[in-house]
Each structure stands twice: as C-alpha cells, then as structure tokens.
PDB file of C-alpha atoms in Angstrom:
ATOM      1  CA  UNK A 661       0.000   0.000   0.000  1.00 48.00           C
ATOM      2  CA  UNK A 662       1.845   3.222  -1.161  1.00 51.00           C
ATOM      3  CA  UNK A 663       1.378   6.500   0.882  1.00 52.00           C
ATOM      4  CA  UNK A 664      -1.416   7.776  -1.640  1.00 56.00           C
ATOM      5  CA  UNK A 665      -3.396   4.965  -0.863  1.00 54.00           C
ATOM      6  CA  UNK A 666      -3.317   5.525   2.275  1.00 55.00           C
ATOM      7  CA  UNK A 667      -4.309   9.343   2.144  1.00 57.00           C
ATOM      8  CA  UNK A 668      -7.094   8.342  -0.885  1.00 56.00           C
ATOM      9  CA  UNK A 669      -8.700   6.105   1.710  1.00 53.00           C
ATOM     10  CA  UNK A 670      -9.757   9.536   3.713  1.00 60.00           C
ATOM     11  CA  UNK A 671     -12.065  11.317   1.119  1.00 64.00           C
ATOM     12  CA  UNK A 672     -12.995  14.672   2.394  1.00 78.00           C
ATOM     13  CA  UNK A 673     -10.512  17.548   1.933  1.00 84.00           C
ATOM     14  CA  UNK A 674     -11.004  18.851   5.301  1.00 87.00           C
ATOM     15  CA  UNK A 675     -10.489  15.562   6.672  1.00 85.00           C
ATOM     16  CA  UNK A 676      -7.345  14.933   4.967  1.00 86.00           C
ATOM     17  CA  UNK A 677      -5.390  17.964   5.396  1.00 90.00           C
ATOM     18  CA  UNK A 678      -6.898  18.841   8.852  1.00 91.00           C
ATOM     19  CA  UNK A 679      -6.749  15.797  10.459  1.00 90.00           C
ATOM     20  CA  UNK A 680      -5.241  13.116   8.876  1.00 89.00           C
ATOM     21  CA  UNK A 681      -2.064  14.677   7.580  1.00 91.00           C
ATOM     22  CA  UNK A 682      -0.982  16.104  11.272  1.00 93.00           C
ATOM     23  CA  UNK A 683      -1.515  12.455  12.322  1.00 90.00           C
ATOM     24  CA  UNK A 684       0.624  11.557   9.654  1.00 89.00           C
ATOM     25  CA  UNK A 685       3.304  13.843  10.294  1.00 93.00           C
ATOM     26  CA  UNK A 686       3.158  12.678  13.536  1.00 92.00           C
ATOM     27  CA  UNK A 687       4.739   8.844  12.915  1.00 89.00           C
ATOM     28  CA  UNK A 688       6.766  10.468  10.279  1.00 90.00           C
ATOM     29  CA  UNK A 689      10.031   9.760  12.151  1.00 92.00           C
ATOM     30  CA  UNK A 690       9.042   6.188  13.177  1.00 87.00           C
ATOM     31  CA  UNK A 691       7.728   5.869   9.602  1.00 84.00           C
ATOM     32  CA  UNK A 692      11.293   6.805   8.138  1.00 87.00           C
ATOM     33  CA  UNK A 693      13.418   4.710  10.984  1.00 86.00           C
ATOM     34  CA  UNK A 694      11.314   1.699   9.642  1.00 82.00           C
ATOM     35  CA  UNK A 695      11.260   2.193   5.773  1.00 80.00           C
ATOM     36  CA  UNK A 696      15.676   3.379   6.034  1.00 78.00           C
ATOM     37  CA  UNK A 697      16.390   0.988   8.750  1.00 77.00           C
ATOM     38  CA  UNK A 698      14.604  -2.252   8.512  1.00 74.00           C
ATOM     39  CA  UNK A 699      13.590  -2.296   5.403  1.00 67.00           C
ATOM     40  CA  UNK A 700      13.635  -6.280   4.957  1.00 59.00           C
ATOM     41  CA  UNK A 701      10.245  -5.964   7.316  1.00 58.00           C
ATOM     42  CA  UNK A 702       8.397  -2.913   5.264  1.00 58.00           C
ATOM     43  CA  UNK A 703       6.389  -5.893   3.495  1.00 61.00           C
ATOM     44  CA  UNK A 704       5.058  -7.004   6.826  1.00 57.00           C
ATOM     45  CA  UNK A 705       4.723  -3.246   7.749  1.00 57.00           C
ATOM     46  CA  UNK A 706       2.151  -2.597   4.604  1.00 58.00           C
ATOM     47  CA  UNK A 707       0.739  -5.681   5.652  1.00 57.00           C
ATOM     48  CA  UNK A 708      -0.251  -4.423   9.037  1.00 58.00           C
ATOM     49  CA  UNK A 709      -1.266  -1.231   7.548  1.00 57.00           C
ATOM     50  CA  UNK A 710      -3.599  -2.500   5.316  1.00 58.00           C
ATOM     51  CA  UNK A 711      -4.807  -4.251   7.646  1.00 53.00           C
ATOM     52  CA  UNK A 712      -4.979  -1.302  10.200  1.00 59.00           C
ATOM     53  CA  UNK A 713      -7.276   0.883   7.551  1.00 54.00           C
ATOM     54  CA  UNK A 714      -9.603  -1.779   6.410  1.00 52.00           C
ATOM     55  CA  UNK A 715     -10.446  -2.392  10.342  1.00 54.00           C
ATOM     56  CA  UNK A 716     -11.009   1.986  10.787  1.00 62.00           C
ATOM     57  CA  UNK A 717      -7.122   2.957  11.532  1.00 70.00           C
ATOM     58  CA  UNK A 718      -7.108   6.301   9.692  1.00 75.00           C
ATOM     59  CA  UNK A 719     -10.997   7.118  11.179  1.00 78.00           C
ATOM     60  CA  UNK A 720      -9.542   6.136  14.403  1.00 82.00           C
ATOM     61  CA  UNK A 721      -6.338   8.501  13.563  1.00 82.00           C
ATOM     62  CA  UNK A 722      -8.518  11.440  12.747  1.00 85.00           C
ATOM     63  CA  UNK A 723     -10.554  11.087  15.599  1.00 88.00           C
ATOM     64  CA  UNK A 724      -7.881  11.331  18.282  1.00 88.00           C
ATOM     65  CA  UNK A 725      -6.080  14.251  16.222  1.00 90.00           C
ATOM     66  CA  UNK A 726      -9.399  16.108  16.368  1.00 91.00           C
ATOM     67  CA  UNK A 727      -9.889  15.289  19.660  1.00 93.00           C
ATOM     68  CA  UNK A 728      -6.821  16.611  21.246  1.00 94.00           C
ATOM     69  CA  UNK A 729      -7.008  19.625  18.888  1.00 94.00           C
ATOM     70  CA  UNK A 730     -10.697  20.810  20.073  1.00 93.00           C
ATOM     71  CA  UNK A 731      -9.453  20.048  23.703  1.00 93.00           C
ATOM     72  CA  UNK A 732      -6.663  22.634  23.073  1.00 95.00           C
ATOM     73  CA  UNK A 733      -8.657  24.895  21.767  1.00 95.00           C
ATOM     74  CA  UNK A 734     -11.212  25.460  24.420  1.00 92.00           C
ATOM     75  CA  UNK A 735      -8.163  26.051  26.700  1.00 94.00           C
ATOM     76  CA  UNK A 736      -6.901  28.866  24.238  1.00 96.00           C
ATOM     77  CA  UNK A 737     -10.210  30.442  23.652  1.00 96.00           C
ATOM     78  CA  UNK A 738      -9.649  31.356  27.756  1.00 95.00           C
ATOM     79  CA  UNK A 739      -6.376  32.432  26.936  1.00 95.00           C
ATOM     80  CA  UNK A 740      -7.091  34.707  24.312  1.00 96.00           C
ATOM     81  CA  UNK A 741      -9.973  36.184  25.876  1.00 95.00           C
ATOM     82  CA  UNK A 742     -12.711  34.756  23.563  1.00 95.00           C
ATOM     83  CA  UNK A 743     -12.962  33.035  20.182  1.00 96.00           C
ATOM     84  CA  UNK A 744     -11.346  35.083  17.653  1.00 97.00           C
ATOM     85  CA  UNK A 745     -14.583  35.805  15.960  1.00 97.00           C
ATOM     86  CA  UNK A 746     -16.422  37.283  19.112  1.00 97.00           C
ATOM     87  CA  UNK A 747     -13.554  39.192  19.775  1.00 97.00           C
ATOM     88  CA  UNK A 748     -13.424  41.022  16.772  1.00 97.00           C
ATOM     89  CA  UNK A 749     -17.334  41.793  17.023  1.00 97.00           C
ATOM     90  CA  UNK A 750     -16.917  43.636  20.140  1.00 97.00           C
ATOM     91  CA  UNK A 751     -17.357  46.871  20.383  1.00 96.00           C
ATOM     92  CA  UNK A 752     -13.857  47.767  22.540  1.00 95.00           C
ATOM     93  CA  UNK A 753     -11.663  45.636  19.809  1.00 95.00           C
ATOM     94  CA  UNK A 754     -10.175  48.014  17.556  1.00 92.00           C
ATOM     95  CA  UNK A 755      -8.932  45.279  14.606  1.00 95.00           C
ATOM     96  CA  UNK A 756     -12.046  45.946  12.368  1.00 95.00           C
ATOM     97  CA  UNK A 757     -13.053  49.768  11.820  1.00 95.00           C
ATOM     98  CA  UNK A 758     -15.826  50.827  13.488  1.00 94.00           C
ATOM     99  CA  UNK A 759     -18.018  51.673  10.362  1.00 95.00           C
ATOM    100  CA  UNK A 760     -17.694  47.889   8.810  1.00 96.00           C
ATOM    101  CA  UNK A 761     -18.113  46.460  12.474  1.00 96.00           C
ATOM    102  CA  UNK A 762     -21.385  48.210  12.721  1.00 95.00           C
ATOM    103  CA  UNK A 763     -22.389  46.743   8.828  1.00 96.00           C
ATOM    104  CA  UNK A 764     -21.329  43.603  10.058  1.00 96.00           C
ATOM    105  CA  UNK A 765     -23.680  43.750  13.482  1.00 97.00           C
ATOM    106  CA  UNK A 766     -26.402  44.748  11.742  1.00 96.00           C
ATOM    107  CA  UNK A 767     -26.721  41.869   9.232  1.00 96.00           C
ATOM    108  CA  UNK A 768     -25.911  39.200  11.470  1.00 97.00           C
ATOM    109  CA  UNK A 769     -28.493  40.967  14.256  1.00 96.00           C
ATOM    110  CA  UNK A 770     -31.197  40.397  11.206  1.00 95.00           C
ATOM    111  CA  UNK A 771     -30.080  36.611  10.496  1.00 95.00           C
ATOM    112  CA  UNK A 772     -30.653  35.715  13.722  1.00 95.00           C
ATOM    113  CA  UNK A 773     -33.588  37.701  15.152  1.00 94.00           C
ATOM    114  CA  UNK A 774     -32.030  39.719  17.724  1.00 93.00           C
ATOM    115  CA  UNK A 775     -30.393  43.023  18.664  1.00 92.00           C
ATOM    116  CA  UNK A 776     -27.034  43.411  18.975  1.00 95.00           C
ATOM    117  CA  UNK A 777     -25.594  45.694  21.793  1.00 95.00           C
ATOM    118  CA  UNK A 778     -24.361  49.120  21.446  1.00 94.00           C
ATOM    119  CA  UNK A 779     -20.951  49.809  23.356  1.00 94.00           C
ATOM    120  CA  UNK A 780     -22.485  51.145  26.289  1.00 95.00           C
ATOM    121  CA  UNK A 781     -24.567  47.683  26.919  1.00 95.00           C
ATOM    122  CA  UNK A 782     -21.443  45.392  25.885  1.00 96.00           C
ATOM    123  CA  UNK A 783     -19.227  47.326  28.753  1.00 95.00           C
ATOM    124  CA  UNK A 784     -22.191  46.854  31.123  1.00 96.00           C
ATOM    125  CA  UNK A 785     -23.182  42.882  30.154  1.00 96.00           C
ATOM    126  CA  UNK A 786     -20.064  42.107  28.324  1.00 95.00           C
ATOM    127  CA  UNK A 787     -21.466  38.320  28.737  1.00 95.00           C
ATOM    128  CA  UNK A 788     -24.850  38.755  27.282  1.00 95.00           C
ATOM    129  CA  UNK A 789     -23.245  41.058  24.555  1.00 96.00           C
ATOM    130  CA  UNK A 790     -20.286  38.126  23.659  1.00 96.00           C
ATOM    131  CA  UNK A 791     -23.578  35.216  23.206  1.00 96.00           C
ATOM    132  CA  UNK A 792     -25.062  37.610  20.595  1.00 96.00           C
ATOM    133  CA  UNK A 793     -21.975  37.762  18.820  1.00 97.00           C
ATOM    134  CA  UNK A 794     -21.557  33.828  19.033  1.00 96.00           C
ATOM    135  CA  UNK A 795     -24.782  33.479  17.921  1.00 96.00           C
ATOM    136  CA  UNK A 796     -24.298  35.706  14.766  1.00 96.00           C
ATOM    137  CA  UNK A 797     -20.685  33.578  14.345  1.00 96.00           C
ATOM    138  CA  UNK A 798     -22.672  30.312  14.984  1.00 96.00           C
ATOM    139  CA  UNK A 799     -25.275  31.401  11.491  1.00 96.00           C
ATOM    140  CA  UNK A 800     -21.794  32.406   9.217  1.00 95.00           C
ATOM    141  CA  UNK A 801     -20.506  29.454   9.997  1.00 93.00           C
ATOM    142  CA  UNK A 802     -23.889  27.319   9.201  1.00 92.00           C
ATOM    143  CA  UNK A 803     -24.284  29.458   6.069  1.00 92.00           C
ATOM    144  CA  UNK A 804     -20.742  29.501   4.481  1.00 91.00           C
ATOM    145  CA  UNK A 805     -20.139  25.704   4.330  1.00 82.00           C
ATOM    146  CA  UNK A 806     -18.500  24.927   0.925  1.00 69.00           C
ATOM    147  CA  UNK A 807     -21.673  22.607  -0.687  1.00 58.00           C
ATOM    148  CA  UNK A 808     -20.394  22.573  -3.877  1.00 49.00           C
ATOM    149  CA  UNK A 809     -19.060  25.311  -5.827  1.00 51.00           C
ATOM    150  CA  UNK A 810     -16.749  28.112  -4.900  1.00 69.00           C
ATOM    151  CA  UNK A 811     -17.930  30.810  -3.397  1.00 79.00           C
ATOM    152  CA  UNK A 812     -16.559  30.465  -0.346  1.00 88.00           C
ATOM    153  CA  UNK A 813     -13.209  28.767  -1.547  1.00 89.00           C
ATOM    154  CA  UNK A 814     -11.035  31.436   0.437  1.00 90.00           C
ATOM    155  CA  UNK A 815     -12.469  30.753   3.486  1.00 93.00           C
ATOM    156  CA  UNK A 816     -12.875  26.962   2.818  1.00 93.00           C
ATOM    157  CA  UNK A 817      -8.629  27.059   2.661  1.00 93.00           C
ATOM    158  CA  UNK A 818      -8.196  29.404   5.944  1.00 94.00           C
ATOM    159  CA  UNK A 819     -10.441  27.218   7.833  1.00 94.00           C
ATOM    160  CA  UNK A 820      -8.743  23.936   6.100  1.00 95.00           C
ATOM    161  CA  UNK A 821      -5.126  25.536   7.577  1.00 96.00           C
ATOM    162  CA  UNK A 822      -6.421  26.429  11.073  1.00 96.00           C
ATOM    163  CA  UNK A 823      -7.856  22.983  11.852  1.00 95.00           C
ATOM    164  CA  UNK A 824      -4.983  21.342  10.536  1.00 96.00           C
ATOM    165  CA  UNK A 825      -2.666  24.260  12.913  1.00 97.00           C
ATOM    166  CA  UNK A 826      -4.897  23.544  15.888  1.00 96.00           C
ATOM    167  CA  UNK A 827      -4.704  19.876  15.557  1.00 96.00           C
ATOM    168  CA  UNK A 828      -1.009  19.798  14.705  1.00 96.00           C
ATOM    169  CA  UNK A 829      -0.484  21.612  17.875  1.00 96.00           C
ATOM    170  CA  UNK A 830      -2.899  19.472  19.943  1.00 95.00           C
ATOM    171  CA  UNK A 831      -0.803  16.123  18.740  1.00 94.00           C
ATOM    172  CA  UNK A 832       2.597  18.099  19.706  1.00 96.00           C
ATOM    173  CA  UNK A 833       3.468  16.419  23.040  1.00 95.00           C
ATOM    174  CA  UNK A 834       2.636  13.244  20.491  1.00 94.00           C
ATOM    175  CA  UNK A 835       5.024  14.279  17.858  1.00 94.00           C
ATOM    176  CA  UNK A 836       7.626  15.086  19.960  1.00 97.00           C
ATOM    177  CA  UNK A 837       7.819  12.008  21.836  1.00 96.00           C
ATOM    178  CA  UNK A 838       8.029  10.092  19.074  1.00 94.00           C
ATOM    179  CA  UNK A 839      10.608  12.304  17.271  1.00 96.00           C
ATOM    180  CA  UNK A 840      13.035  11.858  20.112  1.00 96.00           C
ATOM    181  CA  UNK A 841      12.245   8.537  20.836  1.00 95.00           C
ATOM    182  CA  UNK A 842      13.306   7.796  17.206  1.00 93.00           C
ATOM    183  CA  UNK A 843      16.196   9.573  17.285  1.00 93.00           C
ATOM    184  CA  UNK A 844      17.068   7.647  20.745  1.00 92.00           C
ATOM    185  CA  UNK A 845      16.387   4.598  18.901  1.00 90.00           C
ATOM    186  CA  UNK A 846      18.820   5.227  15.709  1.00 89.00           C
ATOM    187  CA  UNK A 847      21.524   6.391  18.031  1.00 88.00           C
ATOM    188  CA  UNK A 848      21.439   3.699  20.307  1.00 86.00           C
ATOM    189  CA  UNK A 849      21.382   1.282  17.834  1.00 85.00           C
ATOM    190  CA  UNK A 850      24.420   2.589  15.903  1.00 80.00           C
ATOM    191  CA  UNK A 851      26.070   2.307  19.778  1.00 79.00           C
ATOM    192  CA  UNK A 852      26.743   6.281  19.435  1.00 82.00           C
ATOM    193  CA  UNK A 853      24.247   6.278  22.710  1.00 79.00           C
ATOM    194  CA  UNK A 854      24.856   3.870  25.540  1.00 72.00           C
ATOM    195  CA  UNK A 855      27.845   1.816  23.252  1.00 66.00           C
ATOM    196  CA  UNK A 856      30.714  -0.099  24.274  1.00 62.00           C
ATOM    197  CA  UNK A 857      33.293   0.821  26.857  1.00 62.00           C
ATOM    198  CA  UNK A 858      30.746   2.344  29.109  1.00 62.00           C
ATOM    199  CA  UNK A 859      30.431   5.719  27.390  1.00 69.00           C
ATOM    200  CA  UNK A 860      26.665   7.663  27.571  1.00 71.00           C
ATOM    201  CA  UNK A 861      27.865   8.878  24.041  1.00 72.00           C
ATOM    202  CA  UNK A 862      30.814   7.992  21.490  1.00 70.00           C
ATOM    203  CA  UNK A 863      31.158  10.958  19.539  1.00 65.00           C
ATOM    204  CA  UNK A 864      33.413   9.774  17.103  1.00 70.00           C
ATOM    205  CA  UNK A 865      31.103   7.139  15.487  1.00 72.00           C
ATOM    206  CA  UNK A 866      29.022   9.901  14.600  1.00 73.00           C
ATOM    207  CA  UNK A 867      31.008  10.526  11.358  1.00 73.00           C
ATOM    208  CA  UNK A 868      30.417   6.517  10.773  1.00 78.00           C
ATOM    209  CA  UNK A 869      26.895   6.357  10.478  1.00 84.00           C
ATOM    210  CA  UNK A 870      25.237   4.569   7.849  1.00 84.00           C
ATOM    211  CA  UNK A 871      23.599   6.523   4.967  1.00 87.00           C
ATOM    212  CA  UNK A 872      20.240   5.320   6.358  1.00 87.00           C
ATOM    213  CA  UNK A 873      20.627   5.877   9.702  1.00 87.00           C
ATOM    214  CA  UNK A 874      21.964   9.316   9.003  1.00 90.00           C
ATOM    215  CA  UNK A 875      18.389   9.739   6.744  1.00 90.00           C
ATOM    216  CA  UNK A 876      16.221   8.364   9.735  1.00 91.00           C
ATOM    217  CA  UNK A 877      17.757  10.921  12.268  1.00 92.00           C
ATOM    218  CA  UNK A 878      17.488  13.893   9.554  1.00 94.00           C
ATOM    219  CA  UNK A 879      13.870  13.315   9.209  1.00 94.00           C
ATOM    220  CA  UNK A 880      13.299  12.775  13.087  1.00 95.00           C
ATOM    221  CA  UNK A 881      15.197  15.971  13.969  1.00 96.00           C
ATOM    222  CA  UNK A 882      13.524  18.430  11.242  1.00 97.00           C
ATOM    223  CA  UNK A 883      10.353  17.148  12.244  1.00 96.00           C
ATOM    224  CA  UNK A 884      11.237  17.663  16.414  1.00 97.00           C
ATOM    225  CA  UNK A 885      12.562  21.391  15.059  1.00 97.00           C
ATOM    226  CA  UNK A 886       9.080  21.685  13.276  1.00 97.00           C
ATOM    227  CA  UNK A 887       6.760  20.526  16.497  1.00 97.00           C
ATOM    228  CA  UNK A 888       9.027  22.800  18.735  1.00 96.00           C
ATOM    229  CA  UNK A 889       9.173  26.347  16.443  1.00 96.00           C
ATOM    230  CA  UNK A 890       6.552  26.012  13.951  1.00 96.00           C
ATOM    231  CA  UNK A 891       3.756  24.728  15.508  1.00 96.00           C
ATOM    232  CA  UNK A 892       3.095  27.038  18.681  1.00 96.00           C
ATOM    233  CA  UNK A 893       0.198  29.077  20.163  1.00 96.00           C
ATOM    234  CA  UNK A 894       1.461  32.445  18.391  1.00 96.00           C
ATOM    235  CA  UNK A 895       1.363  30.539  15.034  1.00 96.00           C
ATOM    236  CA  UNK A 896      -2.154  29.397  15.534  1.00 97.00           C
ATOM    237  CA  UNK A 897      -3.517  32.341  17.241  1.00 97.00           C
ATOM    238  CA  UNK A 898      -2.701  34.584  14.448  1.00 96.00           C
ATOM    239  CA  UNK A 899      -4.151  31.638  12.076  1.00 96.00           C
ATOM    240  CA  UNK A 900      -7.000  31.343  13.763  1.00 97.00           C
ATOM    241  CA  UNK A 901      -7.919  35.455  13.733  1.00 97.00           C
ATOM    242  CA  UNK A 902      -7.521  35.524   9.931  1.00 96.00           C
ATOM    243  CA  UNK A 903      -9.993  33.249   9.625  1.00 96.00           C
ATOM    244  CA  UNK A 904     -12.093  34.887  11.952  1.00 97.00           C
ATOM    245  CA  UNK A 905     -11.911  37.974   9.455  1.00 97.00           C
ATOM    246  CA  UNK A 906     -12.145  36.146   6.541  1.00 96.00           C
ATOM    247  CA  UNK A 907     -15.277  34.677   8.037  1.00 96.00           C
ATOM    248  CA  UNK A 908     -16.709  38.302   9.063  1.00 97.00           C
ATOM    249  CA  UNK A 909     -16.190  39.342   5.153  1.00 95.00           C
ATOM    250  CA  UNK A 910     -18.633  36.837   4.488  1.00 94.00           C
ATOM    251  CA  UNK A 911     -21.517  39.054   5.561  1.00 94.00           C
ATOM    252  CA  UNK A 912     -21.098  41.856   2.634  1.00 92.00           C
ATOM    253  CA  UNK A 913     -20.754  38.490   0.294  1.00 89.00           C
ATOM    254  CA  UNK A 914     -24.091  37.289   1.629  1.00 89.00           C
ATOM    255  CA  UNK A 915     -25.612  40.445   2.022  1.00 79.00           C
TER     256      UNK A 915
END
C-alpha cells in the first residue's frame, strides 16, 4: 500500500489535510526509521497497515487528532480572551473599523432575530453582549459551508489551515515524543548512545553512520525542530484570527 493509498482512503478535503495529515506527520520519524532501517520488514509493515485501515485505523487517527485539537482549543479560547470571531465583534476591539463592524452587526443581528448591543450595553453585560456575537458567528458558519461550488473557496482554505494548525499543535506532546524517541532509537542502535566501553555517548562514530541511519535521524530531527518552532500558540492564534476575518467578510458576500 503506497502512501497515496493511504491518504485516498480519507475522502474529504477537510479531513485529509486537517486531520489526517498532522496524524501523519506525527509517525513520520518512526515511519522513516522503519522504511531506512529495517527495510527487509516494510512488506510485513504494509501488511499491518492495510490491515490497520480496512479495520477503521485512519478514522480512528482522525478522531484522536481532532480530539486533542478541540481540547486545546477550548483552553486557548480562555487564553485569548474569547474566540477570535467574538472578539473582533466587540465593540472595545479596535482590529475591524468601526463603520464595517457596525455593517457587520447589523446583518448578522437580522439573520438571527435579535439586537445586537451598542458599546455602552457590551461594557455593562459584556457576557450577554459576547452570546449575541456567538450566535451571529454560529449562522456564518452554518451558512458559508462549501456545498459545492466556490464561493466560499477562500475561506474553505483558511479554515482547512487552522484545523490542521490547531490539531497539529494538539498532537505536539505526540510528535515530539516520538521524534526523540526515534532519534534515541537510531543512536542507540548505531552504539553512538549507551555503546561499548561504558560511554553515555561515542562521539566519534558519529562521522560513521550509515547513509540510512543518518536519513532516519534527519527526518526525526527536522520534524522535532518543526513541532518545537513552527507549531506554537502564536502561530495558531494569528491563524486562527484571519480566519475569523475572513469569516466576518462573508456578511457583505451574503448580504
């Protein structure tokens, strides 16, 4: 089973590049240590693969990446001091001009059959005034799902690269366990950790290693470089407010 077998077994775009390809990059590293290392067992490593998918492995896979992504989110959205969208509805937020914030409150106030708050009520109820603009969020969101065609392509991609940011960043303690533990592994086994004589590490047989080992602990430490710079909260929080504006545009497309 070649990798694009795998990936065409998970139809749905959002699916795939959301979920399943964070899980992916995940066992990267073990997947490479395997494939450059012991590669007179990759048949019986497909074989367990296959098997793996055609019992629900890459549902279960996108499952658990989802999971641990919506758990980090919730924890953010207390972080932050909202979700991004509600945030840039208020009143006392100064990202979005006050003249397209007020277009934007009163079409969403219309969708859903209720009156948005006017500065002085969000200061004195800023709860009550933060459900309206959830609620108005909430109908974008129901309205702007890409059914077919491509209006809403732009915002289809933004929300395609925060989930798969969010999830990414939910799987990180994942990722970088088994990034290192690879790496571990390949050094260990070449006895440059833990070798003969006693030392923790022998230096000098690091200019012996085999081309494959040297390829296994490439792609383990890019990867552990990747879940330690690239995929962070700053990263995701300023992912997750474009879409929130991109998502706010929405209402002069709809309108």
């Amino acid at each position: 089973m070649t990798f694009d077998d795998i990936v065409a077994k998970v139809t749905d775009p959002y699916d795939r590049q959301a979920r399943l390809y964070p899980a992916l990059l995940g066992l990267l590293p073990l997947l490479a240590l395997v494939a450059r290392l012991y590669a007179p067992n990759v048949s019986v490593l497909s074989g367990v693969v296959t098997l793996a998918v055609s019992c629900g492995g890459l549902f279960l896979m996108t499952n658990i990446c989802r999971e641990m992504g919506k758990r980090l989110e919730n924890k953010l959205y207390v972080e932050w001091g909202g979700k991004p969208t509600t945030q840039l509805l208020r009143h006392r937020d100064g990202v979005i001009d006050s003249i397209t914030k007020c277009r934007y409150h009163a079409f969403l106030a219309a969708k859903i059959n209720a009156t948005f708050p006017d500065a002085g009520q969000e200061k004195s109820d800023p709860l009550k005034a933060d459900e309206a603009y959830q609620s108005g969020a909430r109908w974008l969101l129901d309205h702007t799902r890409p059914e077919g065609g491509k209006k809403f392509d732009l915002l289809f991609k933004d929300n395609v690269t925060y989930g798969f940011r969010r999830n990414a960043l939910g799987a990180r303690p994942v990722g970088m366990v088994i990034a290192i533990g690879c790496l571990v592994w390949v050094l260990a086994k070449e006895h440059i950790l833990f070798g003969a004589g006693g030392k923790i590490v022998d230096w000098p047989l690091l200019g012996q290693l085999s081309p494959p080992a040297i390829a296994s602990l490439a792609v383990s430490a890019v990867m552990l470089l990747i879940w330690v710079f690239f995929f962070t909260k700053t990263s995701l929080r300023t992912c997750a407010f474009s879409f929130a504006e991109t998502l706010l545009r929405t209402c002069d497309t709809l309108q």
